[in-house]
Short mmCIF file of C-alpha atoms in Angstrom, two decimals:
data_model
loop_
_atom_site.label_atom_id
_atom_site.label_comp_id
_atom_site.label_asym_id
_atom_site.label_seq_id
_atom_site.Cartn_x
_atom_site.Cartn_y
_atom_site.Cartn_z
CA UNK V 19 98.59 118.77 79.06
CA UNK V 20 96.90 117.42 75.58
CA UNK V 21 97.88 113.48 75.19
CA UNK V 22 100.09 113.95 72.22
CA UNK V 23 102.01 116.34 74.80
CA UNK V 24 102.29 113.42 77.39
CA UNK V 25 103.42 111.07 74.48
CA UNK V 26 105.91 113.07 73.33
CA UNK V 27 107.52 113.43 76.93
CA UNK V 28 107.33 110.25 77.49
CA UNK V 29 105.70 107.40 76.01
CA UNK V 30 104.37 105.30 78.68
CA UNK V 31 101.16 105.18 80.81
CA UNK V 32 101.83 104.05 84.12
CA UNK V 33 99.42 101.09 85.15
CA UNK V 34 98.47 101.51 88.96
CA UNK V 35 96.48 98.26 89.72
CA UNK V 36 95.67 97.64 93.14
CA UNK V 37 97.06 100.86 94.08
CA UNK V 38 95.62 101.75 97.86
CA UNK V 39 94.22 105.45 98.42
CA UNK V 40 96.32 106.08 101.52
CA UNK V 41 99.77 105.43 98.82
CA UNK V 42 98.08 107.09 96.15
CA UNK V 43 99.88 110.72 96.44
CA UNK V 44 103.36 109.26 97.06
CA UNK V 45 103.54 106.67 94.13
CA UNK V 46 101.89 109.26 91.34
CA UNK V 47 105.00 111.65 92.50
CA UNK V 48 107.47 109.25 92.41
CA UNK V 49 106.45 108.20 88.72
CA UNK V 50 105.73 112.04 87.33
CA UNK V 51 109.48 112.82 88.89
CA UNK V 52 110.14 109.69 87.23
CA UNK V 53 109.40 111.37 83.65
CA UNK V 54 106.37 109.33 83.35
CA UNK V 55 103.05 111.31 82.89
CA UNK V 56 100.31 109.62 82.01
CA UNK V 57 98.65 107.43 85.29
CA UNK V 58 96.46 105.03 85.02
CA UNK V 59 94.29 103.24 87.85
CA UNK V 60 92.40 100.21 87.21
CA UNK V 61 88.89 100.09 88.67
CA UNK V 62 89.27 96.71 89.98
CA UNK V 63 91.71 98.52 92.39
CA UNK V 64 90.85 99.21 96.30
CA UNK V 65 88.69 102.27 95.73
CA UNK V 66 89.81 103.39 92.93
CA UNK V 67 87.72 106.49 92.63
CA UNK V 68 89.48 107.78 95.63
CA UNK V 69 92.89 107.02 94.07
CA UNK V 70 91.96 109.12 90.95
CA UNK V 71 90.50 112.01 92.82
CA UNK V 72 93.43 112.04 94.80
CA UNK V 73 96.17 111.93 91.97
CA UNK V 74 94.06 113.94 89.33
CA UNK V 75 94.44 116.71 92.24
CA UNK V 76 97.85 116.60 93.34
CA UNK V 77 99.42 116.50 89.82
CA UNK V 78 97.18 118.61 88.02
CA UNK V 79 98.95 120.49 85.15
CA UNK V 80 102.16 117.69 85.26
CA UNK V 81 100.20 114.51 84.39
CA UNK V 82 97.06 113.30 83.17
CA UNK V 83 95.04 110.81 85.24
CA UNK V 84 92.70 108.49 84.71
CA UNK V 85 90.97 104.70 85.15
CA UNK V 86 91.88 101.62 83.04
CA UNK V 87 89.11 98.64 83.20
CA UNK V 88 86.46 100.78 82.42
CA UNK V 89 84.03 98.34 81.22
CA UNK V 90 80.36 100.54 81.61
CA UNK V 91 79.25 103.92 81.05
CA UNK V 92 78.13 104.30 84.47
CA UNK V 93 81.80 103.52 85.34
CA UNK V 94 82.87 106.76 82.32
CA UNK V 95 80.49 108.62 84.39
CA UNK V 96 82.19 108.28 87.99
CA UNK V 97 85.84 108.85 86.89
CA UNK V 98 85.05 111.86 85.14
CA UNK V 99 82.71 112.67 88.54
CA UNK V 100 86.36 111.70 90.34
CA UNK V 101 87.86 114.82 87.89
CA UNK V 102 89.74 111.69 85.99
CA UNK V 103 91.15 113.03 82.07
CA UNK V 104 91.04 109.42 80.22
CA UNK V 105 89.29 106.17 80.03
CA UNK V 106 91.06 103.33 79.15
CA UNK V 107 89.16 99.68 78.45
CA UNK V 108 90.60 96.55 77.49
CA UNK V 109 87.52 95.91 75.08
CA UNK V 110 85.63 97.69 72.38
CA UNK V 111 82.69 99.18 73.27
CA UNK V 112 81.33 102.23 71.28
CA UNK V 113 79.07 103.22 74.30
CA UNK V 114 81.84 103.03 76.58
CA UNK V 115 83.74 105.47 74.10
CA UNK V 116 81.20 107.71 73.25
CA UNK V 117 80.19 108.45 76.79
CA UNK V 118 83.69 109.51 77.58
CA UNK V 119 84.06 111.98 74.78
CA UNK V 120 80.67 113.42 76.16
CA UNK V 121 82.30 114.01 78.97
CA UNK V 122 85.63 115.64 78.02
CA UNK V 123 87.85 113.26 78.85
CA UNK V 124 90.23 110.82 76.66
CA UNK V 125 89.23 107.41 75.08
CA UNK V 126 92.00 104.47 74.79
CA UNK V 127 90.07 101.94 74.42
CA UNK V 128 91.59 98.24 73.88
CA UNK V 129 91.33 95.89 70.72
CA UNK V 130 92.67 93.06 68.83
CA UNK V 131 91.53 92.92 65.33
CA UNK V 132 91.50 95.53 62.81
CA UNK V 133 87.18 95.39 63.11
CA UNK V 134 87.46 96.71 66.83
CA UNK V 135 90.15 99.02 65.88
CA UNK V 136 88.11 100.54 63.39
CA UNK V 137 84.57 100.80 64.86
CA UNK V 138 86.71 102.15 68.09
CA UNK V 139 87.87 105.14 66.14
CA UNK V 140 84.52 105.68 64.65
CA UNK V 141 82.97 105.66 67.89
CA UNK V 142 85.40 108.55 68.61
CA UNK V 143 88.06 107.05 70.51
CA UNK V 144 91.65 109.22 70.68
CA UNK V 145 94.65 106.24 70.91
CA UNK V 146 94.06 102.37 70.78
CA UNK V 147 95.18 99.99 73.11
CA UNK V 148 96.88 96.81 71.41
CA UNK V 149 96.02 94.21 74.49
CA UNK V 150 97.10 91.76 75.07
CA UNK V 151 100.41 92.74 72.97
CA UNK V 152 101.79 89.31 73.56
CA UNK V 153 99.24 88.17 70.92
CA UNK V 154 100.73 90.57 68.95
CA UNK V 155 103.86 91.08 67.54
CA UNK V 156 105.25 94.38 66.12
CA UNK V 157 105.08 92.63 62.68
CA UNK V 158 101.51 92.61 63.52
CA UNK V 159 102.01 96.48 64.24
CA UNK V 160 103.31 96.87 61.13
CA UNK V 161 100.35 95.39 59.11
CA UNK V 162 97.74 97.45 61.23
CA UNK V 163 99.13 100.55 60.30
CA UNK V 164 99.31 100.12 56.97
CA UNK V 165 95.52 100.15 57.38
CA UNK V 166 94.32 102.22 59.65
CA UNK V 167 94.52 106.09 59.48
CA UNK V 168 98.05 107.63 59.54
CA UNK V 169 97.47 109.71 62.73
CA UNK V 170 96.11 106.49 64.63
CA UNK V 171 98.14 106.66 67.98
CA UNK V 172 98.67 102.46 68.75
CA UNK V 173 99.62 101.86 72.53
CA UNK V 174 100.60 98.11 73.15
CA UNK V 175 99.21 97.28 76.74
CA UNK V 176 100.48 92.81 78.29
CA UNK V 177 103.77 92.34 78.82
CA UNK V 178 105.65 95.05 77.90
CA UNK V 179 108.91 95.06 79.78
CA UNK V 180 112.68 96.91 79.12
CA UNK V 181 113.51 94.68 76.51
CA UNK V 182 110.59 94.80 74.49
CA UNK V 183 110.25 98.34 74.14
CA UNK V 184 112.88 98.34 71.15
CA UNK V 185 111.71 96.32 68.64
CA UNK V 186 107.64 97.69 69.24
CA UNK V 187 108.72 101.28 69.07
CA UNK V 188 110.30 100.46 65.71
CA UNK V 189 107.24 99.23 64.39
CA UNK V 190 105.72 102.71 65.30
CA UNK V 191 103.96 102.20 68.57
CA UNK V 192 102.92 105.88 69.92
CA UNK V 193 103.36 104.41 73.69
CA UNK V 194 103.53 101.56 76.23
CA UNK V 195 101.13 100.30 78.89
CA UNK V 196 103.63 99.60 81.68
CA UNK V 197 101.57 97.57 85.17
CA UNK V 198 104.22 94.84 87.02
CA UNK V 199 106.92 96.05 85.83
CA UNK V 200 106.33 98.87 87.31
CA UNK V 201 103.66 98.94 90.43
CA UNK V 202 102.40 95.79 92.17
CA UNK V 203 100.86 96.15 95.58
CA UNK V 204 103.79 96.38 98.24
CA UNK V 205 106.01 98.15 96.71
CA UNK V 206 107.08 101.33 98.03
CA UNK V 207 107.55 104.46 96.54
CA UNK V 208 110.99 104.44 96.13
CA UNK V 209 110.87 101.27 94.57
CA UNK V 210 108.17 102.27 91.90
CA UNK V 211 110.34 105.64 91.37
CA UNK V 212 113.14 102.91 90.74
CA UNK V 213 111.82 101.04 88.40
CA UNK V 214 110.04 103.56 86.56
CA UNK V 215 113.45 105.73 86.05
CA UNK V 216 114.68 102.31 84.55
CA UNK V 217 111.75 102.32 82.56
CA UNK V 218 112.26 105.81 81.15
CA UNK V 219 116.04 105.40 80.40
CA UNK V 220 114.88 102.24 78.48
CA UNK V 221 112.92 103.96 76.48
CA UNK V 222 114.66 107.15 75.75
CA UNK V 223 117.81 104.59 74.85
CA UNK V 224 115.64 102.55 72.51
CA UNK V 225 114.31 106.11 70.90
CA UNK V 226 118.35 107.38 70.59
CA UNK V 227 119.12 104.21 69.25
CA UNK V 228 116.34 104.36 66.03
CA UNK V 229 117.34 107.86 65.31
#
């Protein structure tokens, strides 16, 4: 599954923070049955490593999984050790980038300012991650991609919620980073399932709705 692929589907990446190895298996199914298939688990989690070996095996071929927080390349190094597909930052950092490409997997890192966005795409990276996006507003969308090259995939990542989704995928957002609104530690899988169905339909009414 390439990440355009995973877009297309469905244009959220599911933000796992704090996500426990031993719910791991259970949550990443309930959000891939969800429609959801992009899974992302912060490294400030409870092992994380564990998490990402765990879900990077059991969905393999339905969803691509991977680390957010990635702030080193040592850190790059043990995700794609873990068998993780993407790296996702919420900073800047061309080493951080270029380390992941060397090792197959997918760069998202995060930015602010049109600088970072454009030494992150020289450094190789495949989406940016607008964070946080309640800094910026999709007027502020608008502007960047009237500079930065038409194929840039943007991904706004801080508070994105049901009722934002519209107005940002107007703007031309290629996806949403989606964390309490979706997981927080405690919450079942049924829940997460739940809320990330609500999620989905939220997004495939705001995408109906712009046709």
């Amino acid at each position: 599954m390439t990440l355009d692929e995973a877009l297309a589907a469905m244009p959220i990446v599911a933000i796992l923070r704090g996500l426990e190895p031993t719910e791991a298996v259970a949550i990443g199914e309930a959000v891939v049955a969800a429609g959801i298939s992009i899974l992302e688990v912060p490294l400030n989690s409870p092992d994380p490593f564990t998490s990402i070996a765990m879900l990077a095996s059991a969905l393999k071929g339905r969803a691509l999984v991977g680390a957010g927080t990635v702030l080193t390349v040592e850190a790059a190094d043990r995700v794609a050790e873990a068998g993780g597909a993407l790296v996702v930052s919420p900073n800047t950092d061309p080493a951080v980038i270029r380390r992941t490409k060397a090792n197959g997997m997918l760069s998202l890192p995060g930015f602010l300012t049109p600088s970072e966005a454009f030494a992150a795409l020289q450094a190789g990276a495949d989406a940016l991650k607008l964070f946080p996006a309640e800094m910026a507003s999709p007027a502020v969308i608008r502007a960047l991609r009237a500079v930065l090259p038409r194929q840039t995939r943007l991904l706004v990542v801080g508070g994105v919620s049901a009722q934002t989704i519209p107005p940002y995928l107007a703007a031309g957002v290629a996806g949403f980073g989606i964390g309490s609104d979706l997981y927080k530690p405690g919450r079942d899988a049924d829940d997460v399932g739940l809320r990330a169905a609500a999620l989905v339909a939220a997004v495939r009414q705001a995408k109906e709705a712009s046709l």
